[in-house]
Amino acid sequence: MNNIINELFILADKSYDNDEVPVGAIVIKDDTIIGRGYNTRHTNNDVTGHAEVNAIKEASKFLGDWRLNDCDLYVTLEPCHMCMEIIKESRINNVYYLLENSEKHYYKKTNVRILNVDDNMTINYKKKLSEFFDKKLNR
């Protein structure tokens, strides 16, 4: 599990380094990473450039199918409403995330679970998110 968490943080750092909200996502099938993504919304000027969507696109290319049956998604931040709809449409089985999103939720959380990881990892990620938003607010 730690290798998944470390990979998520590497992806979130790529977002952060590109002045994007630091979120990383991974799609796994049969214990193999088949899709990775990080936020590219501002970089690519694309409203759908969320980490989850980018990971799903990469996984779909890998499998040669938009249906991601028997796949799980791991993400640093709880997916937004748009991403949850795309996750549902792609038929991903389970979603695991590190931190809850403070936005109001408009979907049922039937297949969404928070990851139980070392508190220090979560604290460091919260700090990175805070730094990002503090930087944005102070512009």
Short mmCIF file of N, CA and C in Angstrom, two decimals:
data_model
loop_
_atom_site.label_atom_id
_atom_site.label_comp_id
_atom_site.label_asym_id
_atom_site.label_seq_id
_atom_site.Cartn_x
_atom_site.Cartn_y
_atom_site.Cartn_z
N MET A 1 0.83 -1.20 0.00
CA MET A 1 0.00 0.00 0.00
C MET A 1 0.87 1.26 0.00
N ASN A 2 2.00 1.23 0.71
CA ASN A 2 2.85 2.43 0.76
C ASN A 2 3.37 2.83 -0.61
N ASN A 3 3.63 1.84 -1.49
CA ASN A 3 4.11 2.20 -2.83
C ASN A 3 3.03 2.93 -3.62
N ILE A 4 1.76 2.58 -3.40
CA ILE A 4 0.66 3.29 -4.04
C ILE A 4 0.59 4.72 -3.51
N ILE A 5 0.67 4.86 -2.18
CA ILE A 5 0.60 6.19 -1.58
C ILE A 5 1.76 7.06 -2.06
N ASN A 6 2.95 6.49 -2.10
CA ASN A 6 4.11 7.25 -2.57
C ASN A 6 3.93 7.69 -4.02
N GLU A 7 3.40 6.81 -4.86
CA GLU A 7 3.15 7.16 -6.25
C GLU A 7 2.12 8.28 -6.35
N LEU A 8 1.07 8.22 -5.51
CA LEU A 8 0.07 9.29 -5.50
C LEU A 8 0.70 10.64 -5.16
N PHE A 9 1.61 10.64 -4.19
CA PHE A 9 2.26 11.89 -3.80
C PHE A 9 3.19 12.41 -4.89
N ILE A 10 3.86 11.51 -5.60
CA ILE A 10 4.71 11.93 -6.73
C ILE A 10 3.86 12.62 -7.79
N LEU A 11 2.69 12.03 -8.07
CA LEU A 11 1.78 12.63 -9.06
C LEU A 11 1.23 13.96 -8.56
N ALA A 12 0.85 14.03 -7.28
CA ALA A 12 0.35 15.29 -6.72
C ALA A 12 1.43 16.37 -6.78
N ASP A 13 2.68 15.99 -6.57
CA ASP A 13 3.78 16.94 -6.66
C ASP A 13 3.93 17.49 -8.08
N LYS A 14 3.67 16.66 -9.09
CA LYS A 14 3.73 17.14 -10.48
C LYS A 14 2.69 18.23 -10.70
N SER A 15 1.49 18.02 -10.14
CA SER A 15 0.46 19.06 -10.23
C SER A 15 0.93 20.33 -9.55
N TYR A 16 1.42 20.18 -8.34
CA TYR A 16 1.87 21.32 -7.53
C TYR A 16 2.98 22.09 -8.26
N ASP A 17 3.93 21.36 -8.83
CA ASP A 17 5.04 22.00 -9.54
C ASP A 17 4.58 22.78 -10.76
N ASN A 18 3.42 22.41 -11.31
CA ASN A 18 2.85 23.11 -12.47
C ASN A 18 1.79 24.12 -12.06
N ASP A 19 1.77 24.49 -10.78
CA ASP A 19 0.83 25.48 -10.25
C ASP A 19 -0.62 25.03 -10.39
N GLU A 20 -0.83 23.71 -10.25
CA GLU A 20 -2.15 23.11 -10.28
C GLU A 20 -2.50 22.64 -8.87
N VAL A 21 -3.79 22.42 -8.59
CA VAL A 21 -4.19 21.84 -7.31
C VAL A 21 -3.49 20.49 -7.20
N PRO A 22 -2.74 20.24 -6.13
CA PRO A 22 -1.93 19.02 -6.03
C PRO A 22 -2.75 17.77 -5.75
N VAL A 23 -3.19 17.14 -6.83
CA VAL A 23 -3.95 15.90 -6.72
C VAL A 23 -3.33 14.88 -7.65
N GLY A 24 -3.20 13.65 -7.14
CA GLY A 24 -2.71 12.54 -7.95
C GLY A 24 -3.70 11.40 -7.91
N ALA A 25 -3.77 10.62 -8.99
CA ALA A 25 -4.70 9.49 -9.07
C ALA A 25 -4.06 8.32 -9.81
N ILE A 26 -4.45 7.12 -9.41
CA ILE A 26 -3.94 5.89 -10.01
C ILE A 26 -5.09 4.92 -10.21
N VAL A 27 -5.12 4.25 -11.37
CA VAL A 27 -6.07 3.17 -11.63
C VAL A 27 -5.29 1.86 -11.57
N ILE A 28 -5.84 0.91 -10.81
CA ILE A 28 -5.18 -0.38 -10.63
C ILE A 28 -6.12 -1.51 -11.05
N LYS A 29 -5.55 -2.46 -11.78
CA LYS A 29 -6.27 -3.69 -12.14
C LYS A 29 -5.34 -4.86 -11.90
N ASP A 30 -5.83 -5.85 -11.18
CA ASP A 30 -5.04 -7.05 -10.89
C ASP A 30 -3.68 -6.69 -10.29
N ASP A 31 -3.68 -5.78 -9.33
CA ASP A 31 -2.47 -5.35 -8.62
C ASP A 31 -1.43 -4.66 -9.51
N THR A 32 -1.86 -4.19 -10.67
CA THR A 32 -0.96 -3.50 -11.59
C THR A 32 -1.50 -2.10 -11.87
N ILE A 33 -0.62 -1.10 -11.81
CA ILE A 33 -1.01 0.26 -12.16
C ILE A 33 -1.16 0.33 -13.67
N ILE A 34 -2.36 0.68 -14.13
CA ILE A 34 -2.61 0.78 -15.57
C ILE A 34 -2.92 2.21 -16.01
N GLY A 35 -3.04 3.11 -15.04
CA GLY A 35 -3.30 4.51 -15.36
C GLY A 35 -2.84 5.43 -14.24
N ARG A 36 -2.18 6.51 -14.64
CA ARG A 36 -1.73 7.52 -13.68
C ARG A 36 -2.23 8.87 -14.16
N GLY A 37 -2.53 9.75 -13.21
CA GLY A 37 -2.96 11.09 -13.59
C GLY A 37 -2.71 12.10 -12.51
N TYR A 38 -2.56 13.34 -12.95
CA TYR A 38 -2.46 14.47 -12.02
C TYR A 38 -3.17 15.64 -12.68
N ASN A 39 -3.46 16.66 -11.91
CA ASN A 39 -4.23 17.79 -12.43
C ASN A 39 -3.46 18.52 -13.52
N THR A 40 -4.16 18.79 -14.61
CA THR A 40 -3.59 19.54 -15.74
C THR A 40 -4.59 20.55 -16.28
N ARG A 41 -5.56 20.91 -15.48
CA ARG A 41 -6.65 21.78 -15.94
C ARG A 41 -6.14 23.12 -16.45
N HIS A 42 -5.30 23.78 -15.68
CA HIS A 42 -4.77 25.09 -16.10
C HIS A 42 -3.70 24.94 -17.17
N THR A 43 -2.84 23.94 -16.99
CA THR A 43 -1.75 23.71 -17.93
C THR A 43 -2.28 23.48 -19.34
N ASN A 44 -3.34 22.66 -19.46
CA ASN A 44 -3.89 22.31 -20.76
C ASN A 44 -5.13 23.13 -21.12
N ASN A 45 -5.51 24.05 -20.23
CA ASN A 45 -6.71 24.86 -20.45
C ASN A 45 -7.91 23.97 -20.78
N ASP A 46 -8.10 22.95 -19.92
CA ASP A 46 -9.13 21.93 -20.15
C ASP A 46 -9.86 21.68 -18.84
N VAL A 47 -11.14 22.00 -18.80
CA VAL A 47 -11.93 21.86 -17.59
C VAL A 47 -11.96 20.42 -17.07
N THR A 48 -11.78 19.45 -17.95
CA THR A 48 -11.81 18.04 -17.52
C THR A 48 -10.44 17.51 -17.11
N GLY A 49 -9.44 18.36 -17.03
CA GLY A 49 -8.09 17.93 -16.73
C GLY A 49 -7.84 17.61 -15.27
N HIS A 50 -8.75 16.89 -14.65
CA HIS A 50 -8.57 16.47 -13.26
C HIS A 50 -7.73 15.19 -13.22
N ALA A 51 -7.06 14.96 -12.11
CA ALA A 51 -6.19 13.80 -11.95
C ALA A 51 -6.94 12.50 -12.24
N GLU A 52 -8.15 12.39 -11.71
CA GLU A 52 -8.93 11.16 -11.88
C GLU A 52 -9.24 10.91 -13.36
N VAL A 53 -9.65 11.95 -14.06
CA VAL A 53 -10.00 11.82 -15.48
C VAL A 53 -8.76 11.44 -16.29
N ASN A 54 -7.64 12.07 -15.99
CA ASN A 54 -6.40 11.75 -16.70
C ASN A 54 -5.96 10.31 -16.46
N ALA A 55 -6.12 9.84 -15.22
CA ALA A 55 -5.77 8.44 -14.92
C ALA A 55 -6.71 7.48 -15.63
N ILE A 56 -7.99 7.81 -15.67
CA ILE A 56 -8.97 6.96 -16.35
C ILE A 56 -8.69 6.91 -17.85
N LYS A 57 -8.35 8.04 -18.45
CA LYS A 57 -8.02 8.06 -19.88
C LYS A 57 -6.82 7.17 -20.18
N GLU A 58 -5.79 7.26 -19.34
CA GLU A 58 -4.60 6.45 -19.55
C GLU A 58 -4.91 4.96 -19.38
N ALA A 59 -5.73 4.63 -18.38
CA ALA A 59 -6.10 3.23 -18.15
C ALA A 59 -6.93 2.69 -19.32
N SER A 60 -7.81 3.52 -19.86
CA SER A 60 -8.63 3.11 -21.00
C SER A 60 -7.77 2.82 -22.22
N LYS A 61 -6.77 3.67 -22.45
CA LYS A 61 -5.84 3.42 -23.56
C LYS A 61 -5.08 2.13 -23.34
N PHE A 62 -4.64 1.91 -22.10
CA PHE A 62 -3.88 0.70 -21.78
C PHE A 62 -4.70 -0.56 -22.07
N LEU A 63 -5.96 -0.55 -21.65
CA LEU A 63 -6.82 -1.71 -21.84
C LEU A 63 -7.46 -1.77 -23.24
N GLY A 64 -7.47 -0.64 -23.93
CA GLY A 64 -8.14 -0.60 -25.22
C GLY A 64 -9.65 -0.66 -25.08
N ASP A 65 -10.16 -0.16 -23.96
CA ASP A 65 -11.59 -0.20 -23.68
C ASP A 65 -11.93 0.89 -22.67
N TRP A 66 -13.04 1.57 -22.87
CA TRP A 66 -13.46 2.60 -21.91
C TRP A 66 -14.04 1.99 -20.65
N ARG A 67 -14.43 0.73 -20.72
CA ARG A 67 -14.99 0.04 -19.55
C ARG A 67 -13.85 -0.46 -18.66
N LEU A 68 -13.79 0.08 -17.46
CA LEU A 68 -12.72 -0.29 -16.52
C LEU A 68 -13.27 -1.21 -15.43
N ASN A 69 -13.98 -2.24 -15.87
CA ASN A 69 -14.50 -3.23 -14.92
C ASN A 69 -13.34 -3.85 -14.14
N ASP A 70 -13.59 -4.17 -12.89
CA ASP A 70 -12.60 -4.81 -12.02
C ASP A 70 -11.38 -3.94 -11.76
N CYS A 71 -11.53 -2.64 -11.91
CA CYS A 71 -10.44 -1.70 -11.61
C CYS A 71 -10.80 -0.89 -10.37
N ASP A 72 -9.78 -0.43 -9.67
CA ASP A 72 -9.94 0.46 -8.53
C ASP A 72 -9.18 1.74 -8.80
N LEU A 73 -9.71 2.83 -8.24
CA LEU A 73 -9.08 4.14 -8.37
C LEU A 73 -8.60 4.59 -7.00
N TYR A 74 -7.36 5.03 -6.93
CA TYR A 74 -6.79 5.61 -5.71
C TYR A 74 -6.48 7.06 -6.02
N VAL A 75 -6.85 7.95 -5.10
CA VAL A 75 -6.67 9.38 -5.35
C VAL A 75 -6.36 10.08 -4.03
N THR A 76 -5.59 11.16 -4.11
CA THR A 76 -5.19 11.87 -2.89
C THR A 76 -6.33 12.64 -2.26
N LEU A 77 -7.24 13.17 -3.08
CA LEU A 77 -8.35 13.97 -2.58
C LEU A 77 -9.66 13.38 -3.08
N GLU A 78 -10.66 13.35 -2.23
CA GLU A 78 -11.96 12.81 -2.60
C GLU A 78 -12.43 13.44 -3.92
N PRO A 79 -12.87 12.63 -4.87
CA PRO A 79 -13.28 13.16 -6.17
C PRO A 79 -14.46 14.12 -6.10
N CYS A 80 -14.44 15.09 -7.01
CA CYS A 80 -15.54 16.04 -7.14
C CYS A 80 -16.72 15.36 -7.84
N HIS A 81 -17.81 16.09 -7.95
CA HIS A 81 -19.02 15.56 -8.58
C HIS A 81 -18.76 15.13 -10.03
N MET A 82 -18.10 15.97 -10.81
CA MET A 82 -17.82 15.63 -12.20
C MET A 82 -17.02 14.34 -12.30
N CYS A 83 -15.97 14.24 -11.50
CA CYS A 83 -15.12 13.05 -11.54
C CYS A 83 -15.88 11.80 -11.11
N MET A 84 -16.75 11.93 -10.10
CA MET A 84 -17.53 10.77 -9.66
C MET A 84 -18.44 10.28 -10.78
N GLU A 85 -19.00 11.17 -11.55
CA GLU A 85 -19.85 10.73 -12.67
C GLU A 85 -19.02 10.00 -13.72
N ILE A 86 -17.84 10.51 -14.00
CA ILE A 86 -16.96 9.85 -14.97
C ILE A 86 -16.50 8.50 -14.43
N ILE A 87 -16.20 8.43 -13.15
CA ILE A 87 -15.81 7.17 -12.51
C ILE A 87 -16.94 6.15 -12.64
N LYS A 88 -18.15 6.59 -12.36
CA LYS A 88 -19.30 5.68 -12.48
C LYS A 88 -19.45 5.19 -13.92
N GLU A 89 -19.36 6.11 -14.87
CA GLU A 89 -19.52 5.75 -16.28
C GLU A 89 -18.43 4.81 -16.75
N SER A 90 -17.24 4.93 -16.21
CA SER A 90 -16.13 4.05 -16.62
C SER A 90 -16.20 2.68 -15.95
N ARG A 91 -17.15 2.54 -15.02
CA ARG A 91 -17.42 1.25 -14.34
C ARG A 91 -16.30 0.80 -13.40
N ILE A 92 -15.58 1.76 -12.85
CA ILE A 92 -14.58 1.45 -11.83
C ILE A 92 -15.29 0.89 -10.61
N ASN A 93 -14.73 -0.15 -10.02
CA ASN A 93 -15.37 -0.82 -8.89
C ASN A 93 -15.33 -0.01 -7.60
N ASN A 94 -14.14 0.42 -7.20
CA ASN A 94 -13.95 1.07 -5.91
C ASN A 94 -13.08 2.31 -6.06
N VAL A 95 -13.34 3.29 -5.19
CA VAL A 95 -12.54 4.50 -5.13
C VAL A 95 -12.01 4.64 -3.71
N TYR A 96 -10.71 4.86 -3.59
CA TYR A 96 -10.08 5.05 -2.30
C TYR A 96 -9.37 6.41 -2.32
N TYR A 97 -9.56 7.22 -1.28
CA TYR A 97 -8.95 8.54 -1.26
C TYR A 97 -8.34 8.81 0.11
N LEU A 98 -7.40 9.77 0.16
CA LEU A 98 -6.71 10.11 1.41
C LEU A 98 -7.46 11.15 2.23
N LEU A 99 -7.89 12.23 1.58
CA LEU A 99 -8.54 13.32 2.30
C LEU A 99 -9.92 13.58 1.73
N GLU A 100 -10.85 13.93 2.62
CA GLU A 100 -12.18 14.31 2.17
C GLU A 100 -12.13 15.68 1.52
N ASN A 101 -12.93 15.84 0.51
CA ASN A 101 -13.08 17.13 -0.16
C ASN A 101 -14.11 17.92 0.64
N SER A 102 -13.84 19.17 0.91
CA SER A 102 -14.74 19.96 1.75
C SER A 102 -15.96 20.47 0.97
N GLU A 103 -16.01 20.21 -0.34
CA GLU A 103 -17.17 20.63 -1.13
C GLU A 103 -18.41 19.86 -0.69
N LYS A 104 -19.56 20.45 -0.96
CA LYS A 104 -20.83 19.76 -0.69
C LYS A 104 -20.95 18.58 -1.64
N HIS A 105 -21.43 17.45 -1.15
CA HIS A 105 -21.50 16.24 -1.95
C HIS A 105 -22.90 16.05 -2.52
N TYR A 106 -22.94 15.68 -3.79
CA TYR A 106 -24.21 15.48 -4.48
C TYR A 106 -24.36 14.04 -4.98
N TYR A 107 -23.57 13.15 -4.48
CA TYR A 107 -23.64 11.77 -4.93
C TYR A 107 -23.62 10.84 -3.73
N LYS A 108 -24.10 9.63 -3.98
CA LYS A 108 -24.07 8.61 -2.93
C LYS A 108 -22.67 8.02 -2.88
N LYS A 109 -22.19 7.76 -1.69
CA LYS A 109 -20.84 7.24 -1.52
C LYS A 109 -20.86 5.71 -1.37
N THR A 110 -21.49 5.02 -2.24
CA THR A 110 -21.61 3.58 -2.09
C THR A 110 -20.30 2.86 -2.33
N ASN A 111 -19.48 3.33 -3.27
CA ASN A 111 -18.24 2.64 -3.57
C ASN A 111 -17.02 3.50 -3.29
N VAL A 112 -17.15 4.50 -2.43
CA VAL A 112 -16.07 5.42 -2.15
C VAL A 112 -15.65 5.26 -0.70
N ARG A 113 -14.36 5.03 -0.49
CA ARG A 113 -13.86 4.79 0.87
C ARG A 113 -12.60 5.62 1.13
N ILE A 114 -12.47 6.07 2.35
CA ILE A 114 -11.26 6.79 2.72
C ILE A 114 -10.16 5.78 3.03
N LEU A 115 -8.94 6.10 2.63
CA LEU A 115 -7.80 5.22 2.88
C LEU A 115 -7.33 5.37 4.32
N ASN A 116 -6.98 4.29 4.92
CA ASN A 116 -6.44 4.30 6.28
C ASN A 116 -4.93 4.20 6.17
N VAL A 117 -4.25 5.34 6.29
CA VAL A 117 -2.79 5.37 6.15
C VAL A 117 -2.17 6.10 7.33
N ASP A 118 -0.87 6.08 7.35
CA ASP A 118 -0.08 6.75 8.37
C ASP A 118 -0.48 8.22 8.44
N ASP A 119 -0.78 8.70 9.65
CA ASP A 119 -1.20 10.10 9.83
C ASP A 119 -0.18 11.10 9.32
N ASN A 120 1.11 10.79 9.42
CA ASN A 120 2.13 11.72 8.95
C ASN A 120 2.01 11.97 7.45
N MET A 121 1.66 10.91 6.70
CA MET A 121 1.48 11.07 5.25
C MET A 121 0.33 12.04 4.98
N THR A 122 -0.76 11.86 5.67
CA THR A 122 -1.93 12.71 5.48
C THR A 122 -1.64 14.14 5.90
N ILE A 123 -0.94 14.30 7.02
CA ILE A 123 -0.59 15.64 7.51
C ILE A 123 0.28 16.36 6.49
N ASN A 124 1.26 15.67 5.91
CA ASN A 124 2.13 16.29 4.92
C ASN A 124 1.35 16.70 3.67
N TYR A 125 0.40 15.87 3.27
CA TYR A 125 -0.42 16.21 2.10
C TYR A 125 -1.33 17.40 2.39
N LYS A 126 -1.94 17.42 3.59
CA LYS A 126 -2.77 18.57 3.97
C LYS A 126 -1.95 19.86 3.93
N LYS A 127 -0.71 19.77 4.39
CA LYS A 127 0.17 20.94 4.40
C LYS A 127 0.42 21.42 2.97
N LYS A 128 0.65 20.48 2.05
CA LYS A 128 0.90 20.84 0.65
C LYS A 128 -0.34 21.51 0.05
N LEU A 129 -1.52 20.96 0.33
CA LEU A 129 -2.76 21.58 -0.16
C LEU A 129 -2.93 22.99 0.40
N SER A 130 -2.66 23.15 1.69
CA SER A 130 -2.77 24.46 2.33
C SER A 130 -1.80 25.46 1.71
N GLU A 131 -0.56 25.02 1.49
CA GLU A 131 0.43 25.89 0.86
C GLU A 131 -0.03 26.34 -0.52
N PHE A 132 -0.59 25.39 -1.28
CA PHE A 132 -1.05 25.72 -2.62
C PHE A 132 -2.14 26.79 -2.58
N PHE A 133 -3.16 26.58 -1.74
CA PHE A 133 -4.27 27.53 -1.70
C PHE A 133 -3.86 28.84 -1.05
N ASP A 134 -2.94 28.83 -0.09
CA ASP A 134 -2.43 30.08 0.49
C ASP A 134 -1.72 30.89 -0.58
N LYS A 135 -0.92 30.21 -1.40
CA LYS A 135 -0.20 30.88 -2.47
C LYS A 135 -1.18 31.51 -3.45
N LYS A 136 -2.24 30.79 -3.80
CA LYS A 136 -3.25 31.30 -4.74
C LYS A 136 -3.98 32.51 -4.17
N LEU A 137 -4.31 32.46 -2.87
CA LEU A 137 -5.06 33.55 -2.25
C LEU A 137 -4.23 34.81 -2.08
N ASN A 138 -2.92 34.65 -1.98
CA ASN A 138 -2.04 35.80 -1.73
C ASN A 138 -1.51 36.43 -3.01
N ARG A 139 -2.05 36.02 -4.15
CA ARG A 139 -1.60 36.61 -5.44
C ARG A 139 -2.20 37.97 -5.64
#
